Amino acid sequence: MNDIAFCADIFRFPKCKPYSERALACLLWALIYADESYLQGTNLTIPPLYSSGIYWQEEHPQGRTACPEGDGQEQFLGIRQIRNQGFADCEDIASWRCAELRLGRVPPTRGLPPFAGHPKPTVFPPPYPLSPAGPDVWPAIFQRPTAPGVITIHVIVFWPDGYFEDPSRVLGMGGARKYG
């Protein structure tokens, strides 16, 4: 098995928002757990995210889609895939950051907060009670409409004391596109 595609109408219809948020939470935690497994199981020396040379870049699907509709496809990349291409977007970066912090692989130092004026974030607690070696950080998202019927989602990191960290901002996201 090489790749796994999960196809769902996440955030496609406004009335499906509760389902969409739950489905996205499951996918984000799956990526965090996969990243934790990769960091624990590899013999490679993996640098911390912020010193890895990885930078934020908006995702551009490359024509191949496993989903029948094919529009709005979002790829969730693990650490190996991110390192191979040299860049990633917000869910990939935030998941790597959560994994390295939770494993205690980096000092528990916070990165930059989201840009001022961001919408109220939705926080996704872990599906299983775990005791991480580092801070018990969780993925969070904020949403904002960017066009009629279009919602932009941005993934950030929630700290146990209520602080929100934006790893994408640390790695170069900004300018006119302040929300991923």
PDB file of C-alpha atoms in Angstrom:
ATOM      1  CA  MET A   1       0.000   0.000   0.000  1.00  0.00           C
ATOM      2  CA  ASN A   2       1.489   3.326  -1.057  1.00  0.00           C
ATOM      3  CA  ASP A   3      -1.119   6.044  -0.587  1.00  0.00           C
ATOM      4  CA  ILE A   4      -4.462   6.266   1.156  1.00  0.00           C
ATOM      5  CA  ALA A   5      -7.173   8.588  -0.115  1.00  0.00           C
ATOM      6  CA  PHE A   6     -10.063   9.563   2.125  1.00  0.00           C
ATOM      7  CA  CYS A   7     -12.872  11.196   0.157  1.00  0.00           C
ATOM      8  CA  ALA A   8     -15.633  13.052   1.943  1.00  0.00           C
ATOM      9  CA  ASP A   9     -17.756  16.144   1.504  1.00  0.00           C
ATOM     10  CA  ILE A  10     -16.015  18.049   4.268  1.00  0.00           C
ATOM     11  CA  PHE A  11     -17.162  21.683   4.453  1.00  0.00           C
ATOM     12  CA  ARG A  12     -18.825  21.335   1.045  1.00  0.00           C
ATOM     13  CA  PHE A  13     -22.279  22.193   2.402  1.00  0.00           C
ATOM     14  CA  PRO A  14     -23.000  24.655   5.267  1.00  0.00           C
ATOM     15  CA  LYS A  15     -25.538  22.318   6.914  1.00  0.00           C
ATOM     16  CA  CYS A  16     -22.788  19.660   7.233  1.00  0.00           C
ATOM     17  CA  LYS A  17     -20.535  21.814   9.451  1.00  0.00           C
ATOM     18  CA  PRO A  18     -20.792  19.605  12.611  1.00  0.00           C
ATOM     19  CA  TYR A  19     -19.973  16.480  10.581  1.00  0.00           C
ATOM     20  CA  SER A  20     -17.199  18.311   8.752  1.00  0.00           C
ATOM     21  CA  GLU A  21     -15.529  19.479  11.959  1.00  0.00           C
ATOM     22  CA  ARG A  22     -15.639  15.958  13.466  1.00  0.00           C
ATOM     23  CA  ALA A  23     -14.284  14.388  10.270  1.00  0.00           C
ATOM     24  CA  LEU A  24     -11.474  16.953  10.041  1.00  0.00           C
ATOM     25  CA  ALA A  25     -10.584  16.371  13.704  1.00  0.00           C
ATOM     26  CA  CYS A  26     -10.259  12.626  13.032  1.00  0.00           C
ATOM     27  CA  LEU A  27      -8.042  13.237  10.009  1.00  0.00           C
ATOM     28  CA  LEU A  28      -5.804  15.709  11.828  1.00  0.00           C
ATOM     29  CA  TRP A  29      -5.319  13.364  14.783  1.00  0.00           C
ATOM     30  CA  ALA A  30      -4.574  10.489  12.386  1.00  0.00           C
ATOM     31  CA  LEU A  31      -1.838  12.599  10.786  1.00  0.00           C
ATOM     32  CA  ILE A  32      -0.443  13.660  14.180  1.00  0.00           C
ATOM     33  CA  TYR A  33      -0.313  10.033  15.358  1.00  0.00           C
ATOM     34  CA  ALA A  34       1.310   8.982  12.067  1.00  0.00           C
ATOM     35  CA  ASP A  35       3.903  11.752  12.458  1.00  0.00           C
ATOM     36  CA  GLU A  36       4.562  10.675  16.054  1.00  0.00           C
ATOM     37  CA  SER A  37       5.072   7.086  14.868  1.00  0.00           C
ATOM     38  CA  TYR A  38       7.441   8.260  12.151  1.00  0.00           C
ATOM     39  CA  LEU A  39       9.482  10.351  14.602  1.00  0.00           C
ATOM     40  CA  GLN A  40       9.665   7.435  17.055  1.00  0.00           C
ATOM     41  CA  GLY A  41      10.300   4.704  14.520  1.00  0.00           C
ATOM     42  CA  THR A  42      12.815   6.114  12.094  1.00  0.00           C
ATOM     43  CA  ASN A  43      16.572   5.706  12.395  1.00  0.00           C
ATOM     44  CA  LEU A  44      17.019   9.043  10.670  1.00  0.00           C
ATOM     45  CA  THR A  45      17.858  12.213  12.523  1.00  0.00           C
ATOM     46  CA  ILE A  46      14.855  14.425  11.879  1.00  0.00           C
ATOM     47  CA  PRO A  47      15.507  18.104  12.611  1.00  0.00           C
ATOM     48  CA  PRO A  48      12.894  20.110  14.490  1.00  0.00           C
ATOM     49  CA  LEU A  49      10.297  21.615  12.172  1.00  0.00           C
ATOM     50  CA  TYR A  50      11.410  25.220  12.682  1.00  0.00           C
ATOM     51  CA  SER A  51      15.047  24.432  11.821  1.00  0.00           C
ATOM     52  CA  SER A  52      14.302  21.889   9.077  1.00  0.00           C
ATOM     53  CA  GLY A  53      14.382  24.296   6.133  1.00  0.00           C
ATOM     54  CA  ILE A  54      10.726  23.504   5.389  1.00  0.00           C
ATOM     55  CA  TYR A  55       8.639  26.479   4.354  1.00  0.00           C
ATOM     56  CA  TRP A  56       4.926  27.131   4.074  1.00  0.00           C
ATOM     57  CA  GLN A  57       3.429  27.025   0.601  1.00  0.00           C
ATOM     58  CA  GLU A  58      -0.158  26.818  -0.517  1.00  0.00           C
ATOM     59  CA  GLU A  59      -1.102  23.380  -1.761  1.00  0.00           C
ATOM     60  CA  HIS A  60      -1.568  22.909  -5.499  1.00  0.00           C
ATOM     61  CA  PRO A  61      -2.983  19.457  -6.343  1.00  0.00           C
ATOM     62  CA  GLN A  62      -1.074  18.033  -9.277  1.00  0.00           C
ATOM     63  CA  GLY A  63      -3.916  16.747 -11.415  1.00  0.00           C
ATOM     64  CA  ARG A  64      -4.219  13.298  -9.838  1.00  0.00           C
ATOM     65  CA  THR A  65      -7.214  12.793  -7.640  1.00  0.00           C
ATOM     66  CA  ALA A  66      -8.642   9.720  -5.995  1.00  0.00           C
ATOM     67  CA  CYS A  67     -11.948  11.434  -5.294  1.00  0.00           C
ATOM     68  CA  PRO A  68     -14.633  11.293  -7.989  1.00  0.00           C
ATOM     69  CA  GLU A  69     -15.485  15.002  -7.784  1.00  0.00           C
ATOM     70  CA  GLY A  70     -11.818  15.991  -7.940  1.00  0.00           C
ATOM     71  CA  ASP A  71     -12.337  19.579  -6.829  1.00  0.00           C
ATOM     72  CA  GLY A  72     -11.028  21.024  -3.610  1.00  0.00           C
ATOM     73  CA  GLN A  73      -8.772  18.056  -2.923  1.00  0.00           C
ATOM     74  CA  GLU A  74      -6.598  18.434   0.146  1.00  0.00           C
ATOM     75  CA  GLN A  75      -3.520  16.288   0.663  1.00  0.00           C
ATOM     76  CA  PHE A  76      -2.429  15.424   4.199  1.00  0.00           C
ATOM     77  CA  LEU A  77       1.334  14.894   4.064  1.00  0.00           C
ATOM     78  CA  GLY A  78       3.458  13.074   6.601  1.00  0.00           C
ATOM     79  CA  ILE A  79       6.903  14.237   7.666  1.00  0.00           C
ATOM     80  CA  ARG A  80       8.784  12.143   5.095  1.00  0.00           C
ATOM     81  CA  GLN A  81       6.675  13.516   2.250  1.00  0.00           C
ATOM     82  CA  ILE A  82       7.086  17.084   3.517  1.00  0.00           C
ATOM     83  CA  ARG A  83      10.859  16.708   3.733  1.00  0.00           C
ATOM     84  CA  ASN A  84      10.991  15.227   0.227  1.00  0.00           C
ATOM     85  CA  GLN A  85       9.198  18.194  -1.331  1.00  0.00           C
ATOM     86  CA  GLY A  86      10.638  20.882   0.973  1.00  0.00           C
ATOM     87  CA  PHE A  87       7.379  22.676   1.733  1.00  0.00           C
ATOM     88  CA  ALA A  88       3.882  22.070   3.057  1.00  0.00           C
ATOM     89  CA  ASP A  89       0.656  23.797   3.914  1.00  0.00           C
ATOM     90  CA  CYS A  90      -1.005  24.386   7.266  1.00  0.00           C
ATOM     91  CA  GLU A  91      -2.436  20.975   8.237  1.00  0.00           C
ATOM     92  CA  ASP A  92       0.835  19.215   7.417  1.00  0.00           C
ATOM     93  CA  ILE A  93       2.957  21.762   9.281  1.00  0.00           C
ATOM     94  CA  ALA A  94       0.673  21.958  12.337  1.00  0.00           C
ATOM     95  CA  SER A  95       0.525  18.154  12.595  1.00  0.00           C
ATOM     96  CA  TRP A  96       4.335  17.840  12.493  1.00  0.00           C
ATOM     97  CA  ARG A  97       4.592  20.576  15.133  1.00  0.00           C
ATOM     98  CA  CYS A  98       2.033  18.849  17.393  1.00  0.00           C
ATOM     99  CA  ALA A  99       3.849  15.506  17.041  1.00  0.00           C
ATOM    100  CA  GLU A 100       7.308  16.846  17.907  1.00  0.00           C
ATOM    101  CA  LEU A 101       6.004  18.834  20.869  1.00  0.00           C
ATOM    102  CA  ARG A 102       3.882  15.968  22.233  1.00  0.00           C
ATOM    103  CA  LEU A 103       6.847  13.593  22.046  1.00  0.00           C
ATOM    104  CA  GLY A 104       9.083  16.049  23.904  1.00  0.00           C
ATOM    105  CA  ARG A 105      11.539  16.125  20.960  1.00  0.00           C
ATOM    106  CA  VAL A 106      11.828  19.913  21.070  1.00  0.00           C
ATOM    107  CA  PRO A 107      11.812  22.392  23.939  1.00  0.00           C
ATOM    108  CA  PRO A 108       8.254  23.496  24.749  1.00  0.00           C
ATOM    109  CA  THR A 109       8.787  26.965  23.291  1.00  0.00           C
ATOM    110  CA  ARG A 110       5.847  28.589  21.560  1.00  0.00           C
ATOM    111  CA  GLY A 111       6.002  29.921  18.040  1.00  0.00           C
ATOM    112  CA  LEU A 112       4.153  32.932  16.683  1.00  0.00           C
ATOM    113  CA  PRO A 113       0.426  33.384  17.309  1.00  0.00           C
ATOM    114  CA  PRO A 114      -2.002  33.649  14.385  1.00  0.00           C
ATOM    115  CA  PHE A 115      -2.350  37.047  12.748  1.00  0.00           C
ATOM    116  CA  ALA A 116      -4.405  39.555  14.705  1.00  0.00           C
ATOM    117  CA  GLY A 117      -8.128  39.483  14.078  1.00  0.00           C
ATOM    118  CA  HIS A 118      -8.425  35.801  13.254  1.00  0.00           C
ATOM    119  CA  PRO A 119     -11.833  34.183  13.800  1.00  0.00           C
ATOM    120  CA  LYS A 120     -12.524  32.195  16.974  1.00  0.00           C
ATOM    121  CA  PRO A 121     -10.692  28.843  16.690  1.00  0.00           C
ATOM    122  CA  THR A 122     -12.306  25.447  17.095  1.00  0.00           C
ATOM    123  CA  VAL A 123     -10.119  23.143  19.205  1.00  0.00           C
ATOM    124  CA  PHE A 124     -10.008  19.375  18.671  1.00  0.00           C
ATOM    125  CA  PRO A 125      -9.213  17.372  21.854  1.00  0.00           C
ATOM    126  CA  PRO A 126      -7.491  14.019  21.368  1.00  0.00           C
ATOM    127  CA  PRO A 127      -9.767  11.047  20.676  1.00  0.00           C
ATOM    128  CA  TYR A 128      -7.827   8.867  23.141  1.00  0.00           C
ATOM    129  CA  PRO A 129      -6.567   9.947  26.564  1.00  0.00           C
ATOM    130  CA  LEU A 130      -2.803   9.965  26.300  1.00  0.00           C
ATOM    131  CA  SER A 131      -0.004  11.275  28.455  1.00  0.00           C
ATOM    132  CA  PRO A 132       2.445  12.916  26.094  1.00  0.00           C
ATOM    133  CA  ALA A 133       6.094  13.349  27.059  1.00  0.00           C
ATOM    134  CA  GLY A 134       5.857  17.023  26.087  1.00  0.00           C
ATOM    135  CA  PRO A 135       3.051  19.564  26.221  1.00  0.00           C
ATOM    136  CA  ASP A 136      -0.425  18.218  25.476  1.00  0.00           C
ATOM    137  CA  VAL A 137      -0.944  20.341  22.359  1.00  0.00           C
ATOM    138  CA  TRP A 138      -3.931  19.809  20.078  1.00  0.00           C
ATOM    139  CA  PRO A 139      -4.852  20.819  16.544  1.00  0.00           C
ATOM    140  CA  ALA A 140      -7.268  23.705  16.137  1.00  0.00           C
ATOM    141  CA  ILE A 141      -8.804  25.401  13.134  1.00  0.00           C
ATOM    142  CA  PHE A 142     -10.377  28.645  12.269  1.00  0.00           C
ATOM    143  CA  GLN A 143     -12.738  29.169   9.397  1.00  0.00           C
ATOM    144  CA  ARG A 144     -13.745  32.150   7.370  1.00  0.00           C
ATOM    145  CA  PRO A 145     -15.809  32.590   4.225  1.00  0.00           C
ATOM    146  CA  THR A 146     -13.648  33.700   1.298  1.00  0.00           C
ATOM    147  CA  ALA A 147     -16.264  33.626  -1.455  1.00  0.00           C
ATOM    148  CA  PRO A 148     -19.952  32.740  -1.719  1.00  0.00           C
ATOM    149  CA  GLY A 149     -20.220  29.122  -0.593  1.00  0.00           C
ATOM    150  CA  VAL A 150     -16.448  28.827   0.015  1.00  0.00           C
ATOM    151  CA  ILE A 151     -14.907  28.444   3.475  1.00  0.00           C
ATOM    152  CA  THR A 152     -11.163  28.697   4.036  1.00  0.00           C
ATOM    153  CA  ILE A 153      -9.861  26.505   6.853  1.00  0.00           C
ATOM    154  CA  HIS A 154      -6.559  27.203   8.592  1.00  0.00           C
ATOM    155  CA  VAL A 155      -4.955  24.701  10.998  1.00  0.00           C
ATOM    156  CA  ILE A 156      -3.007  25.916  14.025  1.00  0.00           C
ATOM    157  CA  VAL A 157      -1.746  24.471  17.334  1.00  0.00           C
ATOM    158  CA  PHE A 158      -3.582  24.850  20.660  1.00  0.00           C
ATOM    159  CA  TRP A 159      -1.470  24.861  23.847  1.00  0.00           C
ATOM    160  CA  PRO A 160      -2.827  23.633  27.220  1.00  0.00           C
ATOM    161  CA  ASP A 161      -2.821  27.171  28.657  1.00  0.00           C
ATOM    162  CA  GLY A 162      -5.048  28.493  25.861  1.00  0.00           C
ATOM    163  CA  TYR A 163      -2.316  29.930  23.617  1.00  0.00           C
ATOM    164  CA  PHE A 164      -2.685  29.437  19.862  1.00  0.00           C
ATOM    165  CA  GLU A 165       0.478  28.942  17.803  1.00  0.00           C
ATOM    166  CA  ASP A 166       0.588  29.322  14.017  1.00  0.00           C
ATOM    167  CA  PRO A 167       3.464  27.232  12.646  1.00  0.00           C
ATOM    168  CA  SER A 168       2.597  28.234   9.069  1.00  0.00           C
ATOM    169  CA  ARG A 169       3.192  31.856   9.979  1.00  0.00           C
ATOM    170  CA  VAL A 170       6.591  30.961  11.452  1.00  0.00           C
ATOM    171  CA  LEU A 171       7.475  29.191   8.185  1.00  0.00           C
ATOM    172  CA  GLY A 172       6.573  32.005   5.842  1.00  0.00           C
ATOM    173  CA  MET A 173       2.812  32.274   5.427  1.00  0.00           C
ATOM    174  CA  GLY A 174       1.750  35.884   5.290  1.00  0.00           C
ATOM    175  CA  GLY A 175       1.275  38.794   2.980  1.00  0.00           C
ATOM    176  CA  ALA A 176      -2.115  39.043   1.354  1.00  0.00           C
ATOM    177  CA  ARG A 177      -2.964  35.450   2.345  1.00  0.00           C
ATOM    178  CA  LYS A 178      -3.040  35.725   6.122  1.00  0.00           C
ATOM    179  CA  TYR A 179      -5.319  32.749   6.714  1.00  0.00           C
ATOM    180  CA  GLY A 180      -3.831  29.909   4.714  1.00  0.00           C
TER     181      GLY A 180
END
